[in-house]
PDB file of C-alpha atoms in Angstrom:
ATOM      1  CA  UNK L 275     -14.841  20.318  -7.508  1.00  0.00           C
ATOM      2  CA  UNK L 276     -13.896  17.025  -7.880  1.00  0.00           C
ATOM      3  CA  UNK L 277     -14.736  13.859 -10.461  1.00  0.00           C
ATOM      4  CA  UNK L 278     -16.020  10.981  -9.533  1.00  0.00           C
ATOM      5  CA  UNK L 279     -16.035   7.318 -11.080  1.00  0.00           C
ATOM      6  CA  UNK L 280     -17.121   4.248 -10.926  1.00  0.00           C
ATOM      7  CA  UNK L 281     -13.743   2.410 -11.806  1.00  0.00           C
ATOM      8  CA  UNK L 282     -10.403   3.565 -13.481  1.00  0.00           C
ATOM      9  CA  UNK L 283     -10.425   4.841 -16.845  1.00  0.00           C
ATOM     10  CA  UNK L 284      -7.231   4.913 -19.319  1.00  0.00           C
ATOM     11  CA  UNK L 285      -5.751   8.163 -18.513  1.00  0.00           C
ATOM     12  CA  UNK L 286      -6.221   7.433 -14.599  1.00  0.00           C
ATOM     13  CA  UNK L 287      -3.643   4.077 -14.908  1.00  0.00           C
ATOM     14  CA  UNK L 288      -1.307   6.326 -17.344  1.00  0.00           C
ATOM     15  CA  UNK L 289      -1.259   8.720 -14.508  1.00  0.00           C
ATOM     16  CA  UNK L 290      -0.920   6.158 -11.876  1.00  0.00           C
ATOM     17  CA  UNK L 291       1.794   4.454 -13.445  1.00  0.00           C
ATOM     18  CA  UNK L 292       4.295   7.755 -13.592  1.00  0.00           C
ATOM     19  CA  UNK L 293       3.606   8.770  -9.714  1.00  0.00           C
ATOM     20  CA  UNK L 294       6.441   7.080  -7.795  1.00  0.00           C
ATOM     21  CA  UNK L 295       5.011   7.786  -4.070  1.00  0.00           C
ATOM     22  CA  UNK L 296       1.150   6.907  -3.371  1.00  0.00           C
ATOM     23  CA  UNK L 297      -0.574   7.091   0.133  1.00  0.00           C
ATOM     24  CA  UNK L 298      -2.792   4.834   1.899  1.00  0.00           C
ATOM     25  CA  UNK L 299      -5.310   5.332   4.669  1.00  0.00           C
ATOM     26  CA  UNK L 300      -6.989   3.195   6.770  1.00  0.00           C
ATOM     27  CA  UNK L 301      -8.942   3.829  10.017  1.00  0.00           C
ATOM     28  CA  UNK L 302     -11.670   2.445  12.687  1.00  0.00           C
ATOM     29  CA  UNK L 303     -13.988   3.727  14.365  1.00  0.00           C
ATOM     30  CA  UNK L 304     -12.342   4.889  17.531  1.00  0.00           C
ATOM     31  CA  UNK L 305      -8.289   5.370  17.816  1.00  0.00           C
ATOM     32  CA  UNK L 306      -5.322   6.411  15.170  1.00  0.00           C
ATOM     33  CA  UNK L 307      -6.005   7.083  11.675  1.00  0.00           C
ATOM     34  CA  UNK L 308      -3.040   5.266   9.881  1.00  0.00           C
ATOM     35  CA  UNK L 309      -1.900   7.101   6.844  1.00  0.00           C
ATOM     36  CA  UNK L 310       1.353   6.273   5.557  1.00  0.00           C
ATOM     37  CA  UNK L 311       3.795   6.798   1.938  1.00  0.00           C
ATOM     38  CA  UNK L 312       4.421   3.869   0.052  1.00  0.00           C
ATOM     39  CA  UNK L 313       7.041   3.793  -2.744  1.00  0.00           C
ATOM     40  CA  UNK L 314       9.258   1.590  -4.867  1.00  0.00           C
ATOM     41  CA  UNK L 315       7.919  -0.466  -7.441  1.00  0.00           C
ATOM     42  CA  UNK L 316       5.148  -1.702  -5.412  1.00  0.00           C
ATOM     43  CA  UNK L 317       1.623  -0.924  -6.881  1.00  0.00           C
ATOM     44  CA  UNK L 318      -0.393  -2.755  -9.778  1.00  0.00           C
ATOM     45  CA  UNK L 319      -3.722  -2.059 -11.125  1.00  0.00           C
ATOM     46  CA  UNK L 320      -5.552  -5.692 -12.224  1.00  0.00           C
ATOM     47  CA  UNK L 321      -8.780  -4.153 -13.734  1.00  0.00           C
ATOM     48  CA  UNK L 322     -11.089  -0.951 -13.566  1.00  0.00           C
ATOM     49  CA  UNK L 323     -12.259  -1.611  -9.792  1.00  0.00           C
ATOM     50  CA  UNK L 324      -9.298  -3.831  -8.845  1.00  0.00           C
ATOM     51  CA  UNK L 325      -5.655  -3.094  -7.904  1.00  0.00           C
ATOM     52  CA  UNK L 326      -2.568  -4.396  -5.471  1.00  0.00           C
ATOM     53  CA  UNK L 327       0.194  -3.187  -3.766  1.00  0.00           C
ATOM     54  CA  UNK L 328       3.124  -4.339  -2.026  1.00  0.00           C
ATOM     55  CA  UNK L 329       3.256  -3.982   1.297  1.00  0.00           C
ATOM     56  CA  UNK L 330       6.941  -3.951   2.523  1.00  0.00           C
ATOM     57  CA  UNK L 331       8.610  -4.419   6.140  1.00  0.00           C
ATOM     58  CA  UNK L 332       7.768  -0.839   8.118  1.00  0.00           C
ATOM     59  CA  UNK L 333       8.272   0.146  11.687  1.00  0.00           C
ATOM     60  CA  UNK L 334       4.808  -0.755  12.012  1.00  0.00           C
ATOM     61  CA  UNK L 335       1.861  -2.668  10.417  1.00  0.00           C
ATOM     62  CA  UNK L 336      -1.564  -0.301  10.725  1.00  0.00           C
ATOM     63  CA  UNK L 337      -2.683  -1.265   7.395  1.00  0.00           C
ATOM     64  CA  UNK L 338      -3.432  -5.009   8.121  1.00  0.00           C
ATOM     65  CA  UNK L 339      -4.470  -4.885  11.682  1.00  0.00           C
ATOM     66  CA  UNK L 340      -7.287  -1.799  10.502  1.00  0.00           C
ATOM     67  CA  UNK L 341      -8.400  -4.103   7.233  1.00  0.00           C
ATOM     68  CA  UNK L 342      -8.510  -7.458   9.926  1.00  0.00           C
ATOM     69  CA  UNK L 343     -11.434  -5.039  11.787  1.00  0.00           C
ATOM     70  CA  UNK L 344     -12.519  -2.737   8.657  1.00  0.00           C
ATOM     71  CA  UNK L 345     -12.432  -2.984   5.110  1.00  0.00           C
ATOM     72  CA  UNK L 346     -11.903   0.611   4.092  1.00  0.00           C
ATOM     73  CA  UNK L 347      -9.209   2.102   2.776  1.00  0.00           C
ATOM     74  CA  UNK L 348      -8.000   4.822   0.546  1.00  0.00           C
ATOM     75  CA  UNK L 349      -4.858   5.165  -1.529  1.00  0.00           C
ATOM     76  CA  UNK L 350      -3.718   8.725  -2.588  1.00  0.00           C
ATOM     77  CA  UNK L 351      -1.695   9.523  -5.463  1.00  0.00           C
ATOM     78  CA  UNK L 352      -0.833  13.516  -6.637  1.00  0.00           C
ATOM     79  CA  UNK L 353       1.495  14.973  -9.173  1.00  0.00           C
ATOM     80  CA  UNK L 354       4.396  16.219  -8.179  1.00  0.00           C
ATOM     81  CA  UNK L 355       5.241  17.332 -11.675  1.00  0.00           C
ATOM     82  CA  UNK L 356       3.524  17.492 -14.421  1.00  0.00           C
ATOM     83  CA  UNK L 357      -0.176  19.049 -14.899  1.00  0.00           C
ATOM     84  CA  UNK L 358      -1.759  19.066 -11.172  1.00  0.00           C
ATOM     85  CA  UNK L 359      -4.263  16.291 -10.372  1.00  0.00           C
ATOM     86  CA  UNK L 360      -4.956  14.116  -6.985  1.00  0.00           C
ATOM     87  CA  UNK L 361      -6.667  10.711  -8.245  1.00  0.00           C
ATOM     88  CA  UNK L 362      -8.101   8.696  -4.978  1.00  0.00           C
ATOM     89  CA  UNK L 363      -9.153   5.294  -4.854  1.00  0.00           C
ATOM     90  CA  UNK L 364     -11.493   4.253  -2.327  1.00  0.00           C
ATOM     91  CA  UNK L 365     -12.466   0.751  -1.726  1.00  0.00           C
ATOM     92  CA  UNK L 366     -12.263  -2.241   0.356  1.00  0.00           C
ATOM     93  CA  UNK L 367      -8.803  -3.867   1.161  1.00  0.00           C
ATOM     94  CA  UNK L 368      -7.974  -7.795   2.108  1.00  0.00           C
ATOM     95  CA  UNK L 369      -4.399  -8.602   3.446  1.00  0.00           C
ATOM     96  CA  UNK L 370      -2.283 -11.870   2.198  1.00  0.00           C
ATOM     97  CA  UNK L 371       0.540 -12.823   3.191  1.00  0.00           C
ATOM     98  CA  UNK L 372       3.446 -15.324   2.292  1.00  0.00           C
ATOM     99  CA  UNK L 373       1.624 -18.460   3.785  1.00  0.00           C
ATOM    100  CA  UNK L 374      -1.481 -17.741   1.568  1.00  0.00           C
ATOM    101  CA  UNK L 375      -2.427 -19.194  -1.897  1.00  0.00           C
ATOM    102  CA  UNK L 376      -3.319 -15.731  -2.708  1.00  0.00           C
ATOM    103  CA  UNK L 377       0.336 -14.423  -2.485  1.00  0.00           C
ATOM    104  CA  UNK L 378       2.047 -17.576  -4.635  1.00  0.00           C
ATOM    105  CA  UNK L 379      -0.378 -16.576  -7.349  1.00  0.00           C
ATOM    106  CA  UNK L 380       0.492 -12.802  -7.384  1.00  0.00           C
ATOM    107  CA  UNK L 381       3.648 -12.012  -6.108  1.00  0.00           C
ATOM    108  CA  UNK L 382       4.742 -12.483  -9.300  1.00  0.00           C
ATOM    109  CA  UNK L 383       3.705  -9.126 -10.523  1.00  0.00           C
ATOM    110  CA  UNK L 384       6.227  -7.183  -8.434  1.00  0.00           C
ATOM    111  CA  UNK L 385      10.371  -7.416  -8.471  1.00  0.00           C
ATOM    112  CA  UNK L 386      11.505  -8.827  -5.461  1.00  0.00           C
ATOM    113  CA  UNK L 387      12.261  -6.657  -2.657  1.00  0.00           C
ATOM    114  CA  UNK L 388      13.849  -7.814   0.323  1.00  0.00           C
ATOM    115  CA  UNK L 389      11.884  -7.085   3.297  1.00  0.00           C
ATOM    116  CA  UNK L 390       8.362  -7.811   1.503  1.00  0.00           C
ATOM    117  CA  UNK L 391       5.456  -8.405   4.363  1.00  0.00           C
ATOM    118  CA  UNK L 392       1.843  -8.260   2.308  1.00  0.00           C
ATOM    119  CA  UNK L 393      -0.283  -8.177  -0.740  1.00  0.00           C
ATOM    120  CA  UNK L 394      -3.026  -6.118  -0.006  1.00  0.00           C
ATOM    121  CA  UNK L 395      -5.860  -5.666  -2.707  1.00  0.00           C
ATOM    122  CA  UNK L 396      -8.237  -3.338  -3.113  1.00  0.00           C
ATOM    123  CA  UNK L 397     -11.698  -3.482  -4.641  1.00  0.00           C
ATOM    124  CA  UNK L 398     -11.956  -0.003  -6.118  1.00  0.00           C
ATOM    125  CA  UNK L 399     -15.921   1.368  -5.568  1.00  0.00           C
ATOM    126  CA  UNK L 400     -14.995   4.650  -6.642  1.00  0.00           C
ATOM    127  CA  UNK L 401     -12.198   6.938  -7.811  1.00  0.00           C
ATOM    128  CA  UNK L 402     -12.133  10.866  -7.595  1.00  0.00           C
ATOM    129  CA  UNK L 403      -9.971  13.575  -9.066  1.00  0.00           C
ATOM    130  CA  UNK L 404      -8.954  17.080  -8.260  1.00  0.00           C
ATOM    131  CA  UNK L 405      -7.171  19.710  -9.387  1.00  0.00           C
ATOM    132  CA  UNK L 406      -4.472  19.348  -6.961  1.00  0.00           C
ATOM    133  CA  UNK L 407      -3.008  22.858  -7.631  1.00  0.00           C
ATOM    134  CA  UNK L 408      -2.170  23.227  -4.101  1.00  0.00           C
ATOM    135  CA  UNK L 409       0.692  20.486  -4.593  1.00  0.00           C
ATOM    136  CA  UNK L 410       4.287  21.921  -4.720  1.00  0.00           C
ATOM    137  CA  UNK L 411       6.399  21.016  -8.061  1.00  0.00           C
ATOM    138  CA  UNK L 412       8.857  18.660  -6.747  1.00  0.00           C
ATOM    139  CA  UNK L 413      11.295  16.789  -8.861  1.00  0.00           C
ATOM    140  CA  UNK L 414      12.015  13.093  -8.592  1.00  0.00           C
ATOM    141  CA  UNK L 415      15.902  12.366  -7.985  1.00  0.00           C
ATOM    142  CA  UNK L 416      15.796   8.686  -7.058  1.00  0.00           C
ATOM    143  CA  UNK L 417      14.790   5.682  -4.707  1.00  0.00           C
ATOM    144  CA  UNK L 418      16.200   5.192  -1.673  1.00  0.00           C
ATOM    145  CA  UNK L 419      17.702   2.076  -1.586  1.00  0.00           C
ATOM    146  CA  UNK L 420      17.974   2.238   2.802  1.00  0.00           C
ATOM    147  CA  UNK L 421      14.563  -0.361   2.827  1.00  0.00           C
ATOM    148  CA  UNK L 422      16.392  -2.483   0.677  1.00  0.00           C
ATOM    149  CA  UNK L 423      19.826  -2.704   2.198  1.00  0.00           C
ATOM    150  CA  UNK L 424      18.101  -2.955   5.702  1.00  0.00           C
ATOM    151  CA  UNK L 425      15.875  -5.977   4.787  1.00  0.00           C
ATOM    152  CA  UNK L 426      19.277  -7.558   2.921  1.00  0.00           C
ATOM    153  CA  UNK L 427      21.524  -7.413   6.207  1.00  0.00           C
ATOM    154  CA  UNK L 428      18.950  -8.572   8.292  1.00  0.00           C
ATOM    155  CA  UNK L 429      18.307 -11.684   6.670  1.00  0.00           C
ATOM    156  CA  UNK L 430      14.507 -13.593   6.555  1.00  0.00           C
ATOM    157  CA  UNK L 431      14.955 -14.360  10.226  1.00  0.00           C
ATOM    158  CA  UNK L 432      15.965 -11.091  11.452  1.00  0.00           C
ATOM    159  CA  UNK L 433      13.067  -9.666   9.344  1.00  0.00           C
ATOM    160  CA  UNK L 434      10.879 -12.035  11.086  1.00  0.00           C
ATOM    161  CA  UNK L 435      12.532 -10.932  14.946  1.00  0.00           C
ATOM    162  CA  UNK L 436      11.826  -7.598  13.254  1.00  0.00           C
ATOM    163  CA  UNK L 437       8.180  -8.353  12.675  1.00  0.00           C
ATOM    164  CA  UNK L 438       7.788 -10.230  16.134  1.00  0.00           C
ATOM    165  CA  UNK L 439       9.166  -6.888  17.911  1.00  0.00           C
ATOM    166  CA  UNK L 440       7.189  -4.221  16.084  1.00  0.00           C
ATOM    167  CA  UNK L 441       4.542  -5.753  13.589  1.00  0.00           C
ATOM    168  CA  UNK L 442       2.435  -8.058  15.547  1.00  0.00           C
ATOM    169  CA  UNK L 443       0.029  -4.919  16.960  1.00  0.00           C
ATOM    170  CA  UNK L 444      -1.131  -1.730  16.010  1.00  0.00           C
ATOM    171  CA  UNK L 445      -0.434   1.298  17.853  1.00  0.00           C
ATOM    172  CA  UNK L 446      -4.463   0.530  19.452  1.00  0.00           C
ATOM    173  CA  UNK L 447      -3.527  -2.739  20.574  1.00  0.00           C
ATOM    174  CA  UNK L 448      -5.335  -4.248  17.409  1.00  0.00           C
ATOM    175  CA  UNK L 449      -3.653  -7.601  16.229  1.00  0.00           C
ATOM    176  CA  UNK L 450      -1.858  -7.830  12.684  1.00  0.00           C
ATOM    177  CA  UNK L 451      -2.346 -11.566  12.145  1.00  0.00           C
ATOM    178  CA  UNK L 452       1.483 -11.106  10.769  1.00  0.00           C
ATOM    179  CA  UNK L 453       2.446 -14.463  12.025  1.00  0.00           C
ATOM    180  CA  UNK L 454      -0.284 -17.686  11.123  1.00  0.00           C
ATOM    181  CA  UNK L 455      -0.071 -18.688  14.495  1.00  0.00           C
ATOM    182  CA  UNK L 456      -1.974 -15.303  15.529  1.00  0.00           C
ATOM    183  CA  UNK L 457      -4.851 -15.901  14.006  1.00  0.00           C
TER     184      UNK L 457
END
């Protein structure tokens, strides 16, 4: 059976801060639940109840068009090595991007990474553990560095023809709000 907390305690960030892959889900009411893996050095905890993550150039952009409609989101981390445990965060989720005050202030807090689309930052109402001895012992090798190199050879404006071709909607037709004009 599972723990449950109000906000992130000590051993929680230690934990968080060796995973190298988390997850994040998002979802409406009706339509595709969007769950994808996020890696790199991309996520930050701020406080307790309050973290961010990077959200880099993908071959599409579910997270920000669900939070435009709906809040909610979860991000997933579990052990690959180590002692077994799945720590959730559940919350509610805003999207920034580079035209927002939001991002000048905090973008800071992460290396740059070519290719970078979105802050996104949750409000943490609750976290949960598990045993998560169901989770196969993997060992970490490395990062890929393909995101990187791609985003590099493209250049800011091909990122942004990139964006233009597969980031403005989500696979429902929702918009992403990627560009300012699309708001």
């Amino acid at each position: 059976m599972g723990k449950q907390f109000d906000g992130l305690k000590t051993t929680h960030r230690r934990f968080i801060e060796d995973q190298k892959i988390f997850f994040v889900a998002t979802a409406m009411n009706k339509g595709y639940i969007n769950l994808s893996p996020k890696g790199m050095d991309a996520f930050r905890i701020i406080d307790p109840n309050t973290a961010i993550w990077l959200n880099l150039t993908g071959s599409g952009n579910e997270t920000a068009g669900h939070l435009k409609f709906d809040k909610r989101m979860t991000v997933m981390f579990c052990a690959f090595e180590g002692k077994p445990i799945i720590l959730r965060l559940y919350g509610e989720a805003s999207v920034y991007h580079k035209r927002d005050a939001f991002w000048k202030d905090h973008i800071g807090l992460f290396p740059h990474i070519p290719g970078s689309r979105q802050l996104i930052l949750l409000k943490i109402n609750m976290v949960q553990t598990s045993c998560g001895m169901g989770v196969p012992l993997m060992d970490y090798k490395k990062e890929r560095l393909l995101l990187e190199s791609w985003a590099e050879d493209k250049g800011e404006e091909g990122i942004k023809d990139y964006w233009a071709l597969k980031n403005t909607i989500t696979l429902d037709g929702l918009p992403t709000d990627i560009f300012e004009d699309k708001q």
